[in-house]
CSV table of C-alpha atoms in Angstrom, one decimal:
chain,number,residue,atom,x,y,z
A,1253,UNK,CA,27.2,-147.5,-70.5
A,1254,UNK,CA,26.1,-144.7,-68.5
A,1255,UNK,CA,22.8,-143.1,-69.4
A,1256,UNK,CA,21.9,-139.3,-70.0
A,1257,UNK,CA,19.7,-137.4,-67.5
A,1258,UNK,CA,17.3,-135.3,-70.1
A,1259,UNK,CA,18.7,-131.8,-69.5
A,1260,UNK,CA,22.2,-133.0,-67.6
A,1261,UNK,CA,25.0,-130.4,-68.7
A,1262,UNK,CA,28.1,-132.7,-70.2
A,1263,UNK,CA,31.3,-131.5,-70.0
A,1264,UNK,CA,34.9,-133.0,-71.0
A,1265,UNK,CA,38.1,-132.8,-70.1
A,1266,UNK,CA,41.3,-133.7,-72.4
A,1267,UNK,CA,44.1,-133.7,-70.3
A,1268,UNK,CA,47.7,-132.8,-71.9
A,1269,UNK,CA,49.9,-134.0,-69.0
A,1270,UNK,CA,50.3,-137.0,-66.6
A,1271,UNK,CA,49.0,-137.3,-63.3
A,1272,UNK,CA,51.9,-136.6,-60.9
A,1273,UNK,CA,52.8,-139.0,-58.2
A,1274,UNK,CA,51.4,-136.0,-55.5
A,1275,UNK,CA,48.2,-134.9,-57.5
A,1276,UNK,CA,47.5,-138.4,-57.5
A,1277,UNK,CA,48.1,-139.2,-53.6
A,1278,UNK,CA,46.3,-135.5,-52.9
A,1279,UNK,CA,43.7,-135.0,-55.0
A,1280,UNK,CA,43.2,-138.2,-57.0
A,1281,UNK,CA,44.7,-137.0,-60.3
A,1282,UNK,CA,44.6,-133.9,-61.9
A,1283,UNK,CA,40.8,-134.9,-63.4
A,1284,UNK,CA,39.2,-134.3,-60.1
A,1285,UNK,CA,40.9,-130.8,-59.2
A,1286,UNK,CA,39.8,-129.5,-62.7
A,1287,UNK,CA,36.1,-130.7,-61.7
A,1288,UNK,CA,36.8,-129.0,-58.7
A,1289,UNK,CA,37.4,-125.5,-59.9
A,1290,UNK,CA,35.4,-125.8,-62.7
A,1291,UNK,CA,32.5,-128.3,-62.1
A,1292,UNK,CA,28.8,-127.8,-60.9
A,1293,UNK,CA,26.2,-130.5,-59.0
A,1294,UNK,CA,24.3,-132.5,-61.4
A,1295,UNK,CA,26.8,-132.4,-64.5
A,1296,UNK,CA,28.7,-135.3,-66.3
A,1297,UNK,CA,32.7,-135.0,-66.6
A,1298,UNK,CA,34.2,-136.9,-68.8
A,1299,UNK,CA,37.8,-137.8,-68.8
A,1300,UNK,CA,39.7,-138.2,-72.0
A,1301,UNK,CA,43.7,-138.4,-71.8
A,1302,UNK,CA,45.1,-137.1,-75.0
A,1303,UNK,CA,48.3,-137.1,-73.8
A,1304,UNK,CA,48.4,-140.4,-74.5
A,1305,UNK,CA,45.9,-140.9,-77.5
A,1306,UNK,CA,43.0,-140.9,-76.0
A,1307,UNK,CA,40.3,-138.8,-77.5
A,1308,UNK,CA,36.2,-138.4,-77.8
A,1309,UNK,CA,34.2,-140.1,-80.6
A,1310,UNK,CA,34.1,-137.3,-83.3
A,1311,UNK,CA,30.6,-138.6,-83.6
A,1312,UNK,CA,29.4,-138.0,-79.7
A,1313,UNK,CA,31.3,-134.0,-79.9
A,1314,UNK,CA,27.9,-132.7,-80.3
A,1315,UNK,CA,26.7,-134.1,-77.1
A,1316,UNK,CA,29.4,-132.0,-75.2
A,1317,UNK,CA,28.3,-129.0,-73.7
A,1318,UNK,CA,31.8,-127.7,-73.4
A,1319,UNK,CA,35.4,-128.9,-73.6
A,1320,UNK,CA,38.8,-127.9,-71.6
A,1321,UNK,CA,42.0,-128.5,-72.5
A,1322,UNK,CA,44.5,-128.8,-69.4
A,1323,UNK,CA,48.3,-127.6,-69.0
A,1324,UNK,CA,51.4,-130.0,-70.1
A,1325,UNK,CA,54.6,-130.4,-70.3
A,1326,UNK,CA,55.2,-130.6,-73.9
A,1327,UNK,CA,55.4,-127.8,-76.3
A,1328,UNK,CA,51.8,-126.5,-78.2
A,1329,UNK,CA,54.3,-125.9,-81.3
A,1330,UNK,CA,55.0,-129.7,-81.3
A,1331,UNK,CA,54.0,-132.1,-84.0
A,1332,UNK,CA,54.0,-135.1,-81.6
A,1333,UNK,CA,51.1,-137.0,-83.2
A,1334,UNK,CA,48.8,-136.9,-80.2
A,1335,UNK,CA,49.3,-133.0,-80.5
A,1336,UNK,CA,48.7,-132.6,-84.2
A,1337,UNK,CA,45.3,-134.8,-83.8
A,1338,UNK,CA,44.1,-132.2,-80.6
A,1339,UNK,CA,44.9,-129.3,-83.2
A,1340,UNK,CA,42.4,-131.3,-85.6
A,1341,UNK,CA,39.8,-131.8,-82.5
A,1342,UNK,CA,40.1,-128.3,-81.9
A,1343,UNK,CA,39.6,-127.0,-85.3
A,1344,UNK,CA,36.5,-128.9,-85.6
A,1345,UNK,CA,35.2,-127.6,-82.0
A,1346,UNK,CA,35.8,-124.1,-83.7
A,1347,UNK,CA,33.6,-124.7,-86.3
A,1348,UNK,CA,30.8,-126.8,-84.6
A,1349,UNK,CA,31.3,-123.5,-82.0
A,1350,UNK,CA,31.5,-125.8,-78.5
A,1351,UNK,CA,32.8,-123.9,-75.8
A,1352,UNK,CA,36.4,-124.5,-75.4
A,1353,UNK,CA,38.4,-123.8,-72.2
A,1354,UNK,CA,42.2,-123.8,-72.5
A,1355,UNK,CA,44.4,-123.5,-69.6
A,1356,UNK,CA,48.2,-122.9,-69.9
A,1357,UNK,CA,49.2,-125.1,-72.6
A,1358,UNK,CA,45.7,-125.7,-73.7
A,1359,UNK,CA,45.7,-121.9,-74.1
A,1360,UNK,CA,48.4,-122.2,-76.6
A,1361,UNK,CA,47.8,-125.0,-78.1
A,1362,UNK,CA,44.2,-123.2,-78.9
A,1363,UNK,CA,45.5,-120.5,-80.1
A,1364,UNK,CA,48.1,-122.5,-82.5
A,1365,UNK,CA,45.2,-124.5,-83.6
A,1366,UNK,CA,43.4,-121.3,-85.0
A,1367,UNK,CA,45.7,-119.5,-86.7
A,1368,UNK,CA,47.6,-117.7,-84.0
A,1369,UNK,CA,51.8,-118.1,-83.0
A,1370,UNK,CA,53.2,-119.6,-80.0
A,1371,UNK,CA,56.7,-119.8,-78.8
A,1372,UNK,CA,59.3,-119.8,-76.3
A,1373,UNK,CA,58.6,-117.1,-74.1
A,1374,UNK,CA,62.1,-114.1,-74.7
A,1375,UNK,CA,61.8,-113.7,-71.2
A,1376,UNK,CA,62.6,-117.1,-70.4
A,1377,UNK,CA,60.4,-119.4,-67.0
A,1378,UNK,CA,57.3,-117.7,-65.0
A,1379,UNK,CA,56.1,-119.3,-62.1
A,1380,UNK,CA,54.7,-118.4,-59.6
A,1381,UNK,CA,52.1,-116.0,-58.5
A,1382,UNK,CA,51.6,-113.3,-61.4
A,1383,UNK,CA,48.9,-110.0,-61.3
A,1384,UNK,CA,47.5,-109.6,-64.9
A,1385,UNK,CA,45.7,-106.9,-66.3
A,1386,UNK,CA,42.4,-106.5,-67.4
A,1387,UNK,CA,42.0,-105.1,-70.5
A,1388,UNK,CA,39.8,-101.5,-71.1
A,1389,UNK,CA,37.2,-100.4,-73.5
A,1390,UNK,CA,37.0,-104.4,-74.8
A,1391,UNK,CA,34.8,-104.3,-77.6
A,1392,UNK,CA,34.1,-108.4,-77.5
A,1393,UNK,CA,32.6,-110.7,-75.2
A,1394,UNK,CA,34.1,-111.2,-71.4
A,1395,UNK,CA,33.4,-114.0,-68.9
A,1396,UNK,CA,33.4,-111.2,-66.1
A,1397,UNK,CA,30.1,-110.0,-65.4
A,1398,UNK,CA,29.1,-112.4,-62.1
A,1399,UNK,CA,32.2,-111.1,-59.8
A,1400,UNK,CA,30.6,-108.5,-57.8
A,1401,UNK,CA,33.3,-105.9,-58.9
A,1402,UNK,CA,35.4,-106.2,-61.9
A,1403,UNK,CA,38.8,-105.5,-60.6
A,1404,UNK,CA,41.8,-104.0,-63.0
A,1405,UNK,CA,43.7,-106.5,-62.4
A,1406,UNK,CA,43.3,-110.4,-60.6
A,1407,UNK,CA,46.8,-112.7,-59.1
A,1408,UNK,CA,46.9,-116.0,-60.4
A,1409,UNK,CA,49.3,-119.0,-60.1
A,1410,UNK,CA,51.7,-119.5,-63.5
A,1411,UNK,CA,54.1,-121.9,-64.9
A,1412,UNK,CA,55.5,-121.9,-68.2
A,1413,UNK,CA,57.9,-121.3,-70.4
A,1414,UNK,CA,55.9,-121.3,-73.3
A,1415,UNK,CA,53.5,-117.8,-74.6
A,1416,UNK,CA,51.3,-117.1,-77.3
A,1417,UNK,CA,52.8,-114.7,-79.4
A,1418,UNK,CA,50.2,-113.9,-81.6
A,1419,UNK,CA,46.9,-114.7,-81.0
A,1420,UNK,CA,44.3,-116.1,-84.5
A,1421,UNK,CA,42.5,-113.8,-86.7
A,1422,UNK,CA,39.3,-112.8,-85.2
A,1423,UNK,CA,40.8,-113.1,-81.6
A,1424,UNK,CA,40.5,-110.8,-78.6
A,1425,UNK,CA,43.0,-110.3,-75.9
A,1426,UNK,CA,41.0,-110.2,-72.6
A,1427,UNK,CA,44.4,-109.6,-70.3
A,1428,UNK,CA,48.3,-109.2,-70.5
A,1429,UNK,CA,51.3,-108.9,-67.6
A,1430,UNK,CA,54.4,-107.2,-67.6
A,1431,UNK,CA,56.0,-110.7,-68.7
A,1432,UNK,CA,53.4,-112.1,-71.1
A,1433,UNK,CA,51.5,-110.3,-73.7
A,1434,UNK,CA,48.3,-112.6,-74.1
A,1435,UNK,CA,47.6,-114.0,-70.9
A,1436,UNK,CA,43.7,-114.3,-71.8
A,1437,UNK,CA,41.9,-114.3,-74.8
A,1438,UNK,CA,38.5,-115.3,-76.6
A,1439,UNK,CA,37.2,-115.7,-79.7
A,1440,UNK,CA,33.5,-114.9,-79.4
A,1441,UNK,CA,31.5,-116.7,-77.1
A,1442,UNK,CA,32.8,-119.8,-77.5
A,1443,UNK,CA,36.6,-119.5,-77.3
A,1444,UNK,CA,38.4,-119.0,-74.1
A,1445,UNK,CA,42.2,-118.9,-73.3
A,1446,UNK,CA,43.4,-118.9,-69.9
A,1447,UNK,CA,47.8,-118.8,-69.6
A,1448,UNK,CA,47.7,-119.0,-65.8
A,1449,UNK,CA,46.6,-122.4,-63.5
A,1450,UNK,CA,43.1,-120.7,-62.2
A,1451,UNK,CA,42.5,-124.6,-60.9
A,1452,UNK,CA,45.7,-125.1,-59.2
A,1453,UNK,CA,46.3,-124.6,-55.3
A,1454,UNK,CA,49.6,-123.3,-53.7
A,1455,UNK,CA,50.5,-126.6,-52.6
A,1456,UNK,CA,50.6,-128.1,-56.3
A,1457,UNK,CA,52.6,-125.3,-57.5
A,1458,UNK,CA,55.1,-126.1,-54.4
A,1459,UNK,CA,55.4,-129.8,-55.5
A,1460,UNK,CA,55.8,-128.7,-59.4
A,1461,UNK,CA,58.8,-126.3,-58.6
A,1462,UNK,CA,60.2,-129.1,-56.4
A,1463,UNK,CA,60.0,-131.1,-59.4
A,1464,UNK,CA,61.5,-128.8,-61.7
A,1465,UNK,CA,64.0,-128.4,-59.9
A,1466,UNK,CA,65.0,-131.7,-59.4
A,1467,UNK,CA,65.2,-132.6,-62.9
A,1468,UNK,CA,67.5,-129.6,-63.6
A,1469,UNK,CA,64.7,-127.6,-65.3
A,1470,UNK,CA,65.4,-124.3,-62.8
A,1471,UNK,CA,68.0,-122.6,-60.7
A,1472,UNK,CA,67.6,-123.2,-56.9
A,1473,UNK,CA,67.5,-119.5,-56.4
A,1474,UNK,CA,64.6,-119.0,-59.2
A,1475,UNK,CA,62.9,-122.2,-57.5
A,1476,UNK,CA,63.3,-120.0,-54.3
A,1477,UNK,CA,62.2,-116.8,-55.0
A,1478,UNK,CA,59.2,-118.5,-56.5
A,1479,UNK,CA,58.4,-120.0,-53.4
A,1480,UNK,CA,58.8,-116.9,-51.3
A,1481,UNK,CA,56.3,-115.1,-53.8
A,1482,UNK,CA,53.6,-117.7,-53.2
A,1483,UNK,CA,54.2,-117.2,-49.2
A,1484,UNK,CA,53.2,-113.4,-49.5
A,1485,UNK,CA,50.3,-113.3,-51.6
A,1486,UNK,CA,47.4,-115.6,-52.7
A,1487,UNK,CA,46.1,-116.1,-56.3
A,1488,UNK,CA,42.1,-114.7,-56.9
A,1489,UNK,CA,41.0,-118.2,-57.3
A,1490,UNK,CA,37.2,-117.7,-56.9
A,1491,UNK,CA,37.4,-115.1,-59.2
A,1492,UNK,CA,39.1,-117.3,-61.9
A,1493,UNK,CA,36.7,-120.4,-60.9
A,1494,UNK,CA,33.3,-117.9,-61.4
A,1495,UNK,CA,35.0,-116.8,-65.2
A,1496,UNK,CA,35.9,-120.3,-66.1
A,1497,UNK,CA,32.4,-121.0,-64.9
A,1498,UNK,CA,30.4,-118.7,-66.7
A,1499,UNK,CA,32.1,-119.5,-69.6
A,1500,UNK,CA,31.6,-123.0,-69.8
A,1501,UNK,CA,27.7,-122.5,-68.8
A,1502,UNK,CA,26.6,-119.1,-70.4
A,1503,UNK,CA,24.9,-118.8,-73.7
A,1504,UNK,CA,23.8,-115.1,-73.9
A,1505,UNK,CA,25.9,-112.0,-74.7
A,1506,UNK,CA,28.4,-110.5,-72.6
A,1507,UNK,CA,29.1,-107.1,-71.6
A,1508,UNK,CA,32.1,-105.7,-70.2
A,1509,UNK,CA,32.6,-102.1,-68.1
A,1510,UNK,CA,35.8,-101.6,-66.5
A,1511,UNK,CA,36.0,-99.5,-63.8
């Protein structure tokens, strides 16, 4: 049993989805990108695979500094049993008001958790590179204020054919897209939902649209066009790593001023 450093920040992650046979060769699994992006020096990571029934000791939550909930394969709007129980851990994160992170479907599955709708997204597969918007005149808290200049609007990697399409009472949406209404959005200080990959690298994305493909998921033209988009721009990844950071690690009040 590992012990505690007095003051060490501890952070979990529950990961929705199976390491792939490249994340695994690349990076080491999908546990170690996430730490990656997200992580700092001198902080604990737990991993805890959910996907397969694995998850925390309702009796050590409080010893959690913050939680994020990874992408997946599998619907949020599912009632496989290892989904139903996250919605349960997730409830009870609301209330005990830990920081939760979800990305992709960990931002749906959050938001089904609390009250909100998810679906099939009308407009069918986005992957890819996609610009969203920032919203204007937020009256809630933002995760923005430590980028040197707030931008209208920040490129980051998608894929999913899954979308929120309502977010929970008491929610805020931080940022849309011309395809997907809610592509951000918090509740508080403590909630955050992210629908794009801000820990994923191009080369990832290359290898999951090579996969989707090859299990008849997508059209070889979609796959392609997909892949020419990622050659001609680049996502704002150390923009999304510094809001997914000051998330997990602020406890004051934000502020937000558009420009």
């Amino acid at each position: 049993m590992k012990l505690i450093k007095a003051g060490e920040k501890r952070y979990a992650l529950l990961l929705a989805a199976r390491d792939s046979d490249y994340v695994k060769k690349e990076y080491g699994g999908y546990f170690n990108v996430f730490v990656a992006a997200f992580g700092e020096e001198g902080e604990r990571w737990d991993l805890f695979r959910v996907v397969d029934g694995e998850f925390p000791d309702m009796n050590e939550l409080h010893k959690y500094d913050g939680f994020v909930v990874s992408g997946s394969p599998y619907d949020a709007y599912g009632n496989d049993h290892w989904i139903l129980k996250l919605c349960f851990l997730l409830q009870t994160l609301d209330a005990m008001e830990k920081k939760v992170l979800g990305i992709c479907f960990g931002h749906q599955v959050l938001c089904r958790s609390l009250g909100g709708r998810v679906g099939k997204a009308c407009t069918g597969w986005d992957i890819g590179l996609r610009k969203v918007k920032i919203v204007k005149d937020l009256s809630a808290s933002s995760f923005l204020e430590d980028l040197d200049e707030i931008p209208p609007s920040l490129s980051i990697i998608e894929c999913h054919q899954d979308e929120v399409w309502e977010v929970p009472m008491g929610a805020e949406v931080i940022a849309f897209s011309d395809k997907t209404g809610v592509e951000m959005f918090a509740i508080g200080q403590h909630i955050l939902g992210i629908q794009g990959h801000p820990e994923y690298s191009k080369d990832i994305l290359y290898n999951l649209i090579d996969r989707l493909l090859n299990n008849n998921s997508i059209e070889r033209d979609f796959a392609e066009n997909a892949k020419v988009g990622l050659e001609i721009a680049e996502p704002d990844r150390k923009c999304w790593e510094t809001i997914c950071r000051n998330f997990l690690r602020r406890r004051q009040n934000f502020t937000f001023s558009p420009i």
